[in-house]
């Protein structure tokens, strides 16, 4: 029997990569969206490959009818507030969407009695306050934002439903993962876009926060592949998904501007308004477990990732001329 994959947040970066990955392997792909009219056009051939369904994440009853109607074999949850800059704004909404909505989905799956496999896009933000580095599945979860706290609420409930009710559900602790489809609020896209605009003579400077902030940046396409492996595994298990290598924002600028033969030091200004409280320890993932148990490997290095983003930005810029 072929897979029926239901993806929440399908129009976002991760949802679109996973939809491509699973559709290419013969799955029927159902994507949920809050507002059909406001959903941006999906990239490439996806607009025809995905069946879009309107669903408000807070409506558990409607989710039950969607389960009943489409009978998905797998559910991937990417619907969430994800902006790093605004992790503490609107705390109630963040807890509802990133935490409570997951509980509603799990409970609807449990009540349906169907053998649906569920994978949650959790985050390295659950480790932000631990003071231990690198972080693995065994690292204590200590949030430093409402965003992290909401993800932990979801992760704990997933573990509970797995152990108490036998659901096949698991969390992927995704470290920062980027691509040409990344939203503009994130530092990789912000730097790459500015570098291309500066090269074209349309922008003079870019203002950034802490240039010494370090992140473990990987390619989003690799990370959704790890999640697909998690739902194919014999047993449901939570995994850290990361490259294990950290780079600073300064390294990112050096690579992005360097790819355009520019020296970032001539264009980057530091603006304290973009500073964030620093983590208790560097956020770098130890993904040994997913590598050993599921054979997952990232295919794209940091340098290749930045070059991929610069190339895509140049193409988009030329196409808009
Ligand atoms: O920041 C520093 C900033 O906003 C990365 C989400 O996917 O990953 C993402 O969250 C780093 C931070 O992502 C600027 O302080 C410096 O250290 O690209 P970002 P994020 O906050 O790490 C985690 C794992 C998630 O789960 C989230 O959903 O870059 N930084 N200067 C800056 N960041 C931004 N945005 N803008 C700056 O000007």
mmCIF file with all atom_site columns, C-alpha atoms in Angstrom, residues 76-292:
data_model
loop_
_atom_site.group_PDB
_atom_site.id
_atom_site.type_symbol
_atom_site.label_atom_id
_atom_site.label_alt_id
_atom_site.label_comp_id
_atom_site.label_asym_id
_atom_site.label_entity_id
_atom_site.label_seq_id
_atom_site.pdbx_PDB_ins_code
_atom_site.Cartn_x
_atom_site.Cartn_y
_atom_site.Cartn_z
_atom_site.occupancy
_atom_site.B_iso_or_equiv
_atom_site.pdbx_formal_charge
_atom_site.auth_seq_id
_atom_site.auth_comp_id
_atom_site.auth_asym_id
_atom_site.auth_atom_id
_atom_site.pdbx_PDB_model_num
ATOM 1   C CA . UNK A 1 76  ? 4.657  15.462 9.770  1.00 0.00 ? 76  UNK A CA 1
ATOM 2   C CA . UNK A 1 77  ? 4.098  18.587 11.820 1.00 0.00 ? 77  UNK A CA 1
ATOM 3   C CA . UNK A 1 78  ? 5.880  21.729 10.634 1.00 0.00 ? 78  UNK A CA 1
ATOM 4   C CA . UNK A 1 79  ? 3.132  24.188 11.470 1.00 0.00 ? 79  UNK A CA 1
ATOM 5   C CA . UNK A 1 80  ? 4.639  26.510 14.059 1.00 0.00 ? 80  UNK A CA 1
ATOM 6   C CA . UNK A 1 81  ? 5.819  29.968 14.903 1.00 0.00 ? 81  UNK A CA 1
ATOM 7   C CA . UNK A 1 82  ? 9.470  29.678 13.885 1.00 0.00 ? 82  UNK A CA 1
ATOM 8   C CA . UNK A 1 83  ? 10.960 33.155 13.847 1.00 0.00 ? 83  UNK A CA 1
ATOM 9   C CA . UNK A 1 84  ? 14.006 33.199 16.077 1.00 0.00 ? 84  UNK A CA 1
ATOM 10  C CA . UNK A 1 85  ? 13.840 36.946 16.562 1.00 0.00 ? 85  UNK A CA 1
ATOM 11  C CA . UNK A 1 86  ? 10.349 36.835 18.008 1.00 0.00 ? 86  UNK A CA 1
ATOM 12  C CA . UNK A 1 87  ? 10.440 33.744 20.197 1.00 0.00 ? 87  UNK A CA 1
ATOM 13  C CA . UNK A 1 88  ? 8.941  35.517 23.192 1.00 0.00 ? 88  UNK A CA 1
ATOM 14  C CA . UNK A 1 89  ? 6.399  37.760 21.485 1.00 0.00 ? 89  UNK A CA 1
ATOM 15  C CA . UNK A 1 90  ? 2.794  36.717 21.922 1.00 0.00 ? 90  UNK A CA 1
ATOM 16  C CA . UNK A 1 91  ? 3.530  33.873 24.375 1.00 0.00 ? 91  UNK A CA 1
ATOM 17  C CA . UNK A 1 92  ? -0.008 32.495 24.536 1.00 0.00 ? 92  UNK A CA 1
ATOM 18  C CA . UNK A 1 93  ? -0.223 32.074 20.764 1.00 0.00 ? 93  UNK A CA 1
ATOM 19  C CA . UNK A 1 94  ? 3.212  30.398 20.687 1.00 0.00 ? 94  UNK A CA 1
ATOM 20  C CA . UNK A 1 95  ? 2.190  27.924 23.396 1.00 0.00 ? 95  UNK A CA 1
ATOM 21  C CA . UNK A 1 96  ? -1.074 27.236 21.557 1.00 0.00 ? 96  UNK A CA 1
ATOM 22  C CA . UNK A 1 97  ? 0.405  26.686 18.100 1.00 0.00 ? 97  UNK A CA 1
ATOM 23  C CA . UNK A 1 98  ? 3.778  25.120 18.980 1.00 0.00 ? 98  UNK A CA 1
ATOM 24  C CA . UNK A 1 99  ? 2.508  23.127 21.967 1.00 0.00 ? 99  UNK A CA 1
ATOM 25  C CA . UNK A 1 100 ? -1.242 22.672 22.363 1.00 0.00 ? 100 UNK A CA 1
ATOM 26  C CA . UNK A 1 101 ? -1.920 22.039 18.658 1.00 0.00 ? 101 UNK A CA 1
ATOM 27  C CA . UNK A 1 102 ? 0.465  19.052 18.782 1.00 0.00 ? 102 UNK A CA 1
ATOM 28  C CA . UNK A 1 103 ? -1.445 17.598 21.719 1.00 0.00 ? 103 UNK A CA 1
ATOM 29  C CA . UNK A 1 104 ? -4.703 17.994 19.787 1.00 0.00 ? 104 UNK A CA 1
ATOM 30  C CA . UNK A 1 105 ? -3.220 16.145 16.788 1.00 0.00 ? 105 UNK A CA 1
ATOM 31  C CA . UNK A 1 106 ? -1.850 13.309 18.923 1.00 0.00 ? 106 UNK A CA 1
ATOM 32  C CA . UNK A 1 107 ? -5.100 12.900 20.752 1.00 0.00 ? 107 UNK A CA 1
ATOM 33  C CA . UNK A 1 108 ? -7.117 12.883 17.529 1.00 0.00 ? 108 UNK A CA 1
ATOM 34  C CA . UNK A 1 109 ? -4.778 10.168 16.172 1.00 0.00 ? 109 UNK A CA 1
ATOM 35  C CA . UNK A 1 110 ? -5.164 8.164  19.385 1.00 0.00 ? 110 UNK A CA 1
ATOM 36  C CA . UNK A 1 111 ? -8.964 8.460  19.253 1.00 0.00 ? 111 UNK A CA 1
ATOM 37  C CA . UNK A 1 112 ? -9.041 7.430  15.578 1.00 0.00 ? 112 UNK A CA 1
ATOM 38  C CA . UNK A 1 113 ? -7.369 4.134  16.435 1.00 0.00 ? 113 UNK A CA 1
ATOM 39  C CA . UNK A 1 114 ? -5.605 4.227  13.053 1.00 0.00 ? 114 UNK A CA 1
ATOM 40  C CA . UNK A 1 115 ? -1.907 3.219  12.828 1.00 0.00 ? 115 UNK A CA 1
ATOM 41  C CA . UNK A 1 116 ? -0.754 6.737  11.879 1.00 0.00 ? 116 UNK A CA 1
ATOM 42  C CA . UNK A 1 117 ? 2.941  7.539  12.337 1.00 0.00 ? 117 UNK A CA 1
ATOM 43  C CA . UNK A 1 118 ? 3.660  11.081 13.603 1.00 0.00 ? 118 UNK A CA 1
ATOM 44  C CA . UNK A 1 119 ? 6.870  13.128 13.447 1.00 0.00 ? 119 UNK A CA 1
ATOM 45  C CA . UNK A 1 120 ? 7.257  16.488 15.162 1.00 0.00 ? 120 UNK A CA 1
ATOM 46  C CA . UNK A 1 121 ? 9.711  19.162 14.034 1.00 0.00 ? 121 UNK A CA 1
ATOM 47  C CA . UNK A 1 122 ? 11.182 20.021 17.413 1.00 0.00 ? 122 UNK A CA 1
ATOM 48  C CA . UNK A 1 123 ? 14.132 22.344 17.834 1.00 0.00 ? 123 UNK A CA 1
ATOM 49  C CA . UNK A 1 124 ? 17.587 22.849 19.302 1.00 0.00 ? 124 UNK A CA 1
ATOM 50  C CA . UNK A 1 125 ? 15.911 25.729 21.177 1.00 0.00 ? 125 UNK A CA 1
ATOM 51  C CA . UNK A 1 126 ? 14.863 23.136 23.775 1.00 0.00 ? 126 UNK A CA 1
ATOM 52  C CA . UNK A 1 127 ? 18.548 22.983 24.793 1.00 0.00 ? 127 UNK A CA 1
ATOM 53  C CA . UNK A 1 128 ? 19.262 26.749 24.789 1.00 0.00 ? 128 UNK A CA 1
ATOM 54  C CA . UNK A 1 129 ? 19.672 27.015 28.564 1.00 0.00 ? 129 UNK A CA 1
ATOM 55  C CA . UNK A 1 130 ? 21.433 23.745 29.386 1.00 0.00 ? 130 UNK A CA 1
ATOM 56  C CA . UNK A 1 131 ? 25.040 24.920 29.521 1.00 0.00 ? 131 UNK A CA 1
ATOM 57  C CA . UNK A 1 132 ? 26.112 21.581 28.011 1.00 0.00 ? 132 UNK A CA 1
ATOM 58  C CA . UNK A 1 133 ? 27.617 21.395 24.538 1.00 0.00 ? 133 UNK A CA 1
ATOM 59  C CA . UNK A 1 134 ? 27.318 19.584 22.185 1.00 0.00 ? 134 UNK A CA 1
ATOM 60  C CA . UNK A 1 135 ? 23.704 18.577 22.746 1.00 0.00 ? 135 UNK A CA 1
ATOM 61  C CA . UNK A 1 136 ? 22.433 15.023 22.215 1.00 0.00 ? 136 UNK A CA 1
ATOM 62  C CA . UNK A 1 137 ? 19.155 13.245 22.963 1.00 0.00 ? 137 UNK A CA 1
ATOM 63  C CA . UNK A 1 138 ? 20.418 12.746 26.544 1.00 0.00 ? 138 UNK A CA 1
ATOM 64  C CA . UNK A 1 139 ? 20.967 16.477 27.188 1.00 0.00 ? 139 UNK A CA 1
ATOM 65  C CA . UNK A 1 140 ? 18.480 18.013 29.653 1.00 0.00 ? 140 UNK A CA 1
ATOM 66  C CA . UNK A 1 141 ? 15.869 20.244 28.030 1.00 0.00 ? 141 UNK A CA 1
ATOM 67  C CA . UNK A 1 142 ? 16.157 23.764 29.415 1.00 0.00 ? 142 UNK A CA 1
ATOM 68  C CA . UNK A 1 143 ? 14.399 26.455 27.354 1.00 0.00 ? 143 UNK A CA 1
ATOM 69  C CA . UNK A 1 144 ? 15.370 30.104 27.132 1.00 0.00 ? 144 UNK A CA 1
ATOM 70  C CA . UNK A 1 145 ? 12.267 31.249 25.282 1.00 0.00 ? 145 UNK A CA 1
ATOM 71  C CA . UNK A 1 146 ? 8.532  30.625 25.229 1.00 0.00 ? 146 UNK A CA 1
ATOM 72  C CA . UNK A 1 147 ? 9.190  29.011 21.835 1.00 0.00 ? 147 UNK A CA 1
ATOM 73  C CA . UNK A 1 148 ? 11.521 26.467 23.479 1.00 0.00 ? 148 UNK A CA 1
ATOM 74  C CA . UNK A 1 149 ? 9.078  25.883 26.340 1.00 0.00 ? 149 UNK A CA 1
ATOM 75  C CA . UNK A 1 150 ? 6.229  25.191 23.883 1.00 0.00 ? 150 UNK A CA 1
ATOM 76  C CA . UNK A 1 151 ? 8.379  22.727 21.917 1.00 0.00 ? 151 UNK A CA 1
ATOM 77  C CA . UNK A 1 152 ? 9.224  20.911 25.183 1.00 0.00 ? 152 UNK A CA 1
ATOM 78  C CA . UNK A 1 153 ? 5.521  20.688 26.041 1.00 0.00 ? 153 UNK A CA 1
ATOM 79  C CA . UNK A 1 154 ? 4.947  19.007 22.662 1.00 0.00 ? 154 UNK A CA 1
ATOM 80  C CA . UNK A 1 155 ? 8.008  16.721 23.033 1.00 0.00 ? 155 UNK A CA 1
ATOM 81  C CA . UNK A 1 156 ? 6.947  15.578 26.507 1.00 0.00 ? 156 UNK A CA 1
ATOM 82  C CA . UNK A 1 157 ? 3.429  14.789 25.307 1.00 0.00 ? 157 UNK A CA 1
ATOM 83  C CA . UNK A 1 158 ? 4.819  12.870 22.317 1.00 0.00 ? 158 UNK A CA 1
ATOM 84  C CA . UNK A 1 159 ? 6.939  10.753 24.690 1.00 0.00 ? 159 UNK A CA 1
ATOM 85  C CA . UNK A 1 160 ? 3.920  10.214 26.931 1.00 0.00 ? 160 UNK A CA 1
ATOM 86  C CA . UNK A 1 161 ? 1.615  9.135  24.073 1.00 0.00 ? 161 UNK A CA 1
ATOM 87  C CA . UNK A 1 162 ? 4.341  6.842  22.754 1.00 0.00 ? 162 UNK A CA 1
ATOM 88  C CA . UNK A 1 163 ? 4.980  5.157  26.104 1.00 0.00 ? 163 UNK A CA 1
ATOM 89  C CA . UNK A 1 164 ? 1.478  5.182  27.570 1.00 0.00 ? 164 UNK A CA 1
ATOM 90  C CA . UNK A 1 165 ? -0.691 4.609  24.491 1.00 0.00 ? 165 UNK A CA 1
ATOM 91  C CA . UNK A 1 166 ? 1.771  2.944  22.097 1.00 0.00 ? 166 UNK A CA 1
ATOM 92  C CA . UNK A 1 167 ? 1.487  5.608  19.376 1.00 0.00 ? 167 UNK A CA 1
ATOM 93  C CA . UNK A 1 168 ? 4.254  5.653  16.773 1.00 0.00 ? 168 UNK A CA 1
ATOM 94  C CA . UNK A 1 169 ? 5.245  9.258  17.415 1.00 0.00 ? 169 UNK A CA 1
ATOM 95  C CA . UNK A 1 170 ? 8.610  10.962 17.763 1.00 0.00 ? 170 UNK A CA 1
ATOM 96  C CA . UNK A 1 171 ? 10.415 14.314 17.863 1.00 0.00 ? 171 UNK A CA 1
ATOM 97  C CA . UNK A 1 172 ? 13.287 15.412 15.626 1.00 0.00 ? 172 UNK A CA 1
ATOM 98  C CA . UNK A 1 173 ? 15.429 17.968 17.478 1.00 0.00 ? 173 UNK A CA 1
ATOM 99  C CA . UNK A 1 174 ? 16.294 19.997 14.414 1.00 0.00 ? 174 UNK A CA 1
ATOM 100 C CA . UNK A 1 175 ? 19.251 22.351 14.680 1.00 0.00 ? 175 UNK A CA 1
ATOM 101 C CA . UNK A 1 176 ? 19.277 25.404 12.388 1.00 0.00 ? 176 UNK A CA 1
ATOM 102 C CA . UNK A 1 177 ? 18.556 24.314 8.827  1.00 0.00 ? 177 UNK A CA 1
ATOM 103 C CA . UNK A 1 178 ? 18.529 26.641 5.862  1.00 0.00 ? 178 UNK A CA 1
ATOM 104 C CA . UNK A 1 179 ? 18.013 26.752 2.101  1.00 0.00 ? 179 UNK A CA 1
ATOM 105 C CA . UNK A 1 180 ? 17.121 29.162 -0.693 1.00 0.00 ? 180 UNK A CA 1
ATOM 106 C CA . UNK A 1 181 ? 13.526 28.842 0.619  1.00 0.00 ? 181 UNK A CA 1
ATOM 107 C CA . UNK A 1 182 ? 14.382 30.256 4.043  1.00 0.00 ? 182 UNK A CA 1
ATOM 108 C CA . UNK A 1 183 ? 12.260 33.184 5.244  1.00 0.00 ? 183 UNK A CA 1
ATOM 109 C CA . UNK A 1 184 ? 13.727 36.667 5.298  1.00 0.00 ? 184 UNK A CA 1
ATOM 110 C CA . UNK A 1 185 ? 13.757 37.054 9.093  1.00 0.00 ? 185 UNK A CA 1
ATOM 111 C CA . UNK A 1 186 ? 16.524 34.469 9.461  1.00 0.00 ? 186 UNK A CA 1
ATOM 112 C CA . UNK A 1 187 ? 20.128 35.523 9.451  1.00 0.00 ? 187 UNK A CA 1
ATOM 113 C CA . UNK A 1 188 ? 21.290 33.302 6.557  1.00 0.00 ? 188 UNK A CA 1
ATOM 114 C CA . UNK A 1 189 ? 18.701 34.684 4.144  1.00 0.00 ? 189 UNK A CA 1
ATOM 115 C CA . UNK A 1 190 ? 19.186 38.228 5.426  1.00 0.00 ? 190 UNK A CA 1
ATOM 116 C CA . UNK A 1 191 ? 22.957 38.096 4.806  1.00 0.00 ? 191 UNK A CA 1
ATOM 117 C CA . UNK A 1 192 ? 22.716 36.358 1.411  1.00 0.00 ? 192 UNK A CA 1
ATOM 118 C CA . UNK A 1 193 ? 20.051 38.745 0.145  1.00 0.00 ? 193 UNK A CA 1
ATOM 119 C CA . UNK A 1 194 ? 21.981 41.807 1.298  1.00 0.00 ? 194 UNK A CA 1
ATOM 120 C CA . UNK A 1 195 ? 25.222 40.548 -0.264 1.00 0.00 ? 195 UNK A CA 1
ATOM 121 C CA . UNK A 1 196 ? 23.483 40.131 -3.644 1.00 0.00 ? 196 UNK A CA 1
ATOM 122 C CA . UNK A 1 197 ? 21.811 43.555 -3.394 1.00 0.00 ? 197 UNK A CA 1
ATOM 123 C CA . UNK A 1 198 ? 25.117 45.198 -2.445 1.00 0.00 ? 198 UNK A CA 1
ATOM 124 C CA . UNK A 1 199 ? 26.889 43.472 -5.349 1.00 0.00 ? 199 UNK A CA 1
ATOM 125 C CA . UNK A 1 200 ? 24.176 44.808 -7.678 1.00 0.00 ? 200 UNK A CA 1
ATOM 126 C CA . UNK A 1 201 ? 24.724 48.325 -6.284 1.00 0.00 ? 201 UNK A CA 1
ATOM 127 C CA . UNK A 1 202 ? 21.197 48.589 -4.857 1.00 0.00 ? 202 UNK A CA 1
ATOM 128 C CA . UNK A 1 203 ? 22.156 48.517 -1.188 1.00 0.00 ? 203 UNK A CA 1
ATOM 129 C CA . UNK A 1 204 ? 25.115 49.980 0.679  1.00 0.00 ? 204 UNK A CA 1
ATOM 130 C CA . UNK A 1 205 ? 25.210 48.310 4.109  1.00 0.00 ? 205 UNK A CA 1
ATOM 131 C CA . UNK A 1 206 ? 23.657 45.564 6.234  1.00 0.00 ? 206 UNK A CA 1
ATOM 132 C CA . UNK A 1 207 ? 22.950 45.842 9.979  1.00 0.00 ? 207 UNK A CA 1
ATOM 133 C CA . UNK A 1 208 ? 23.370 42.670 11.994 1.00 0.00 ? 208 UNK A CA 1
ATOM 134 C CA . UNK A 1 209 ? 23.418 41.639 15.641 1.00 0.00 ? 209 UNK A CA 1
ATOM 135 C CA . UNK A 1 210 ? 26.121 39.593 17.319 1.00 0.00 ? 210 UNK A CA 1
ATOM 136 C CA . UNK A 1 211 ? 28.677 38.523 14.695 1.00 0.00 ? 211 UNK A CA 1
ATOM 137 C CA . UNK A 1 212 ? 30.229 36.062 17.162 1.00 0.00 ? 212 UNK A CA 1
ATOM 138 C CA . UNK A 1 213 ? 26.928 34.178 17.660 1.00 0.00 ? 213 UNK A CA 1
ATOM 139 C CA . UNK A 1 214 ? 27.513 30.608 16.502 1.00 0.00 ? 214 UNK A CA 1
ATOM 140 C CA . UNK A 1 215 ? 25.051 28.134 15.051 1.00 0.00 ? 215 UNK A CA 1
ATOM 141 C CA . UNK A 1 216 ? 25.156 24.575 13.710 1.00 0.00 ? 216 UNK A CA 1
ATOM 142 C CA . UNK A 1 217 ? 23.754 25.287 10.235 1.00 0.00 ? 217 UNK A CA 1
ATOM 143 C CA . UNK A 1 218 ? 22.686 22.458 7.907  1.00 0.00 ? 218 UNK A CA 1
ATOM 144 C CA . UNK A 1 219 ? 20.659 22.098 4.703  1.00 0.00 ? 219 UNK A CA 1
ATOM 145 C CA . UNK A 1 220 ? 16.879 21.772 5.172  1.00 0.00 ? 220 UNK A CA 1
ATOM 146 C CA . UNK A 1 221 ? 16.636 19.090 2.435  1.00 0.00 ? 221 UNK A CA 1
ATOM 147 C CA . UNK A 1 222 ? 18.936 16.841 4.486  1.00 0.00 ? 222 UNK A CA 1
ATOM 148 C CA . UNK A 1 223 ? 16.909 17.405 7.657  1.00 0.00 ? 223 UNK A CA 1
ATOM 149 C CA . UNK A 1 224 ? 13.529 16.423 6.229  1.00 0.00 ? 224 UNK A CA 1
ATOM 150 C CA . UNK A 1 225 ? 15.186 13.244 4.896  1.00 0.00 ? 225 UNK A CA 1
ATOM 151 C CA . UNK A 1 226 ? 16.165 12.413 8.496  1.00 0.00 ? 226 UNK A CA 1
ATOM 152 C CA . UNK A 1 227 ? 12.528 12.823 9.540  1.00 0.00 ? 227 UNK A CA 1
ATOM 153 C CA . UNK A 1 228 ? 11.365 10.524 6.729  1.00 0.00 ? 228 UNK A CA 1
ATOM 154 C CA . UNK A 1 229 ? 13.863 7.899  7.958  1.00 0.00 ? 229 UNK A CA 1
ATOM 155 C CA . UNK A 1 230 ? 12.497 8.291  11.498 1.00 0.00 ? 230 UNK A CA 1
ATOM 156 C CA . UNK A 1 231 ? 8.997  7.348  10.345 1.00 0.00 ? 231 UNK A CA 1
ATOM 157 C CA . UNK A 1 232 ? 10.317 4.365  8.382  1.00 0.00 ? 232 UNK A CA 1
ATOM 158 C CA . UNK A 1 233 ? 12.206 2.965  11.386 1.00 0.00 ? 233 UNK A CA 1
ATOM 159 C CA . UNK A 1 234 ? 11.182 -0.171 13.244 1.00 0.00 ? 234 UNK A CA 1
ATOM 160 C CA . UNK A 1 235 ? 10.572 1.727  16.495 1.00 0.00 ? 235 UNK A CA 1
ATOM 161 C CA . UNK A 1 236 ? 9.661  5.366  17.205 1.00 0.00 ? 236 UNK A CA 1
ATOM 162 C CA . UNK A 1 237 ? 12.653 7.251  18.656 1.00 0.00 ? 237 UNK A CA 1
ATOM 163 C CA . UNK A 1 238 ? 13.535 10.918 19.197 1.00 0.00 ? 238 UNK A CA 1
ATOM 164 C CA . UNK A 1 239 ? 16.683 12.055 17.388 1.00 0.00 ? 239 UNK A CA 1
ATOM 165 C CA . UNK A 1 240 ? 18.971 15.088 17.286 1.00 0.00 ? 240 UNK A CA 1
ATOM 166 C CA . UNK A 1 241 ? 19.464 16.165 13.652 1.00 0.00 ? 241 UNK A CA 1
ATOM 167 C CA . UNK A 1 242 ? 22.513 18.366 13.172 1.00 0.00 ? 242 UNK A CA 1
ATOM 168 C CA . UNK A 1 243 ? 25.851 18.608 11.356 1.00 0.00 ? 243 UNK A CA 1
ATOM 169 C CA . UNK A 1 244 ? 27.947 18.780 14.535 1.00 0.00 ? 244 UNK A CA 1
ATOM 170 C CA . UNK A 1 245 ? 29.883 21.814 13.259 1.00 0.00 ? 245 UNK A CA 1
ATOM 171 C CA . UNK A 1 246 ? 29.285 25.395 14.426 1.00 0.00 ? 246 UNK A CA 1
ATOM 172 C CA . UNK A 1 247 ? 30.039 28.561 12.456 1.00 0.00 ? 247 UNK A CA 1
ATOM 173 C CA . UNK A 1 248 ? 29.699 32.168 13.507 1.00 0.00 ? 248 UNK A CA 1
ATOM 174 C CA . UNK A 1 249 ? 27.605 34.856 11.857 1.00 0.00 ? 249 UNK A CA 1
ATOM 175 C CA . UNK A 1 250 ? 30.946 36.424 10.818 1.00 0.00 ? 250 UNK A CA 1
ATOM 176 C CA . UNK A 1 251 ? 31.881 33.128 9.027  1.00 0.00 ? 251 UNK A CA 1
ATOM 177 C CA . UNK A 1 252 ? 28.505 33.252 7.276  1.00 0.00 ? 252 UNK A CA 1
ATOM 178 C CA . UNK A 1 253 ? 29.128 36.835 6.104  1.00 0.00 ? 253 UNK A CA 1
ATOM 179 C CA . UNK A 1 254 ? 32.647 35.977 4.983  1.00 0.00 ? 254 UNK A CA 1
ATOM 180 C CA . UNK A 1 255 ? 31.384 33.077 2.823  1.00 0.00 ? 255 UNK A CA 1
ATOM 181 C CA . UNK A 1 256 ? 28.333 34.857 1.367  1.00 0.00 ? 256 UNK A CA 1
ATOM 182 C CA . UNK A 1 257 ? 30.140 38.099 0.495  1.00 0.00 ? 257 UNK A CA 1
ATOM 183 C CA . UNK A 1 258 ? 33.250 36.131 -0.508 1.00 0.00 ? 258 UNK A CA 1
ATOM 184 C CA . UNK A 1 259 ? 31.214 34.130 -3.057 1.00 0.00 ? 259 UNK A CA 1
ATOM 185 C CA . UNK A 1 260 ? 30.532 37.500 -4.743 1.00 0.00 ? 260 UNK A CA 1
ATOM 186 C CA . UNK A 1 261 ? 34.183 38.632 -4.443 1.00 0.00 ? 261 UNK A CA 1
ATOM 187 C CA . UNK A 1 262 ? 33.310 41.162 -1.721 1.00 0.00 ? 262 UNK A CA 1
ATOM 188 C CA . UNK A 1 263 ? 34.868 41.696 1.710  1.00 0.00 ? 263 UNK A CA 1
ATOM 189 C CA . UNK A 1 264 ? 32.038 41.648 4.271  1.00 0.00 ? 264 UNK A CA 1
ATOM 190 C CA . UNK A 1 265 ? 33.970 43.973 6.603  1.00 0.00 ? 265 UNK A CA 1
ATOM 191 C CA . UNK A 1 266 ? 33.332 46.810 4.124  1.00 0.00 ? 266 UNK A CA 1
ATOM 192 C CA . UNK A 1 267 ? 29.545 46.435 4.383  1.00 0.00 ? 267 UNK A CA 1
ATOM 193 C CA . UNK A 1 268 ? 28.497 44.950 7.733  1.00 0.00 ? 268 UNK A CA 1
ATOM 194 C CA . UNK A 1 269 ? 27.436 47.227 10.593 1.00 0.00 ? 269 UNK A CA 1
ATOM 195 C CA . UNK A 1 270 ? 26.713 45.913 14.063 1.00 0.00 ? 270 UNK A CA 1
ATOM 196 C CA . UNK A 1 271 ? 23.433 47.087 15.561 1.00 0.00 ? 271 UNK A CA 1
ATOM 197 C CA . UNK A 1 272 ? 22.776 46.191 19.221 1.00 0.00 ? 272 UNK A CA 1
ATOM 198 C CA . UNK A 1 273 ? 19.024 46.195 18.437 1.00 0.00 ? 273 UNK A CA 1
ATOM 199 C CA . UNK A 1 274 ? 19.548 42.788 16.768 1.00 0.00 ? 274 UNK A CA 1
ATOM 200 C CA . UNK A 1 275 ? 21.412 41.293 19.732 1.00 0.00 ? 275 UNK A CA 1
ATOM 201 C CA . UNK A 1 276 ? 19.783 38.424 21.615 1.00 0.00 ? 276 UNK A CA 1
ATOM 202 C CA . UNK A 1 277 ? 20.613 36.961 25.018 1.00 0.00 ? 277 UNK A CA 1
ATOM 203 C CA . UNK A 1 278 ? 23.395 34.448 24.391 1.00 0.00 ? 278 UNK A CA 1
ATOM 204 C CA . UNK A 1 279 ? 22.950 30.742 25.024 1.00 0.00 ? 279 UNK A CA 1
ATOM 205 C CA . UNK A 1 280 ? 24.341 29.111 28.159 1.00 0.00 ? 280 UNK A CA 1
ATOM 206 C CA . UNK A 1 281 ? 26.685 27.074 25.893 1.00 0.00 ? 281 UNK A CA 1
ATOM 207 C CA . UNK A 1 282 ? 27.260 26.872 22.115 1.00 0.00 ? 282 UNK A CA 1
ATOM 208 C CA . UNK A 1 283 ? 24.330 25.247 20.296 1.00 0.00 ? 283 UNK A CA 1
ATOM 209 C CA . UNK A 1 284 ? 25.955 22.364 18.390 1.00 0.00 ? 284 UNK A CA 1
ATOM 210 C CA . UNK A 1 285 ? 24.284 19.007 17.872 1.00 0.00 ? 285 UNK A CA 1
ATOM 211 C CA . UNK A 1 286 ? 25.696 15.546 18.407 1.00 0.00 ? 286 UNK A CA 1
ATOM 212 C CA . UNK A 1 287 ? 23.790 13.534 15.793 1.00 0.00 ? 287 UNK A CA 1
ATOM 213 C CA . UNK A 1 288 ? 25.715 10.254 16.310 1.00 0.00 ? 288 UNK A CA 1
ATOM 214 C CA . UNK A 1 289 ? 22.548 8.369  17.167 1.00 0.00 ? 289 UNK A CA 1
ATOM 215 C CA . UNK A 1 290 ? 20.630 9.117  13.952 1.00 0.00 ? 290 UNK A CA 1
ATOM 216 C CA . UNK A 1 291 ? 23.806 8.470  11.946 1.00 0.00 ? 291 UNK A CA 1
ATOM 217 C CA . UNK A 1 292 ? 24.412 5.088  13.580 1.00 0.00 ? 292 UNK A CA 1
#
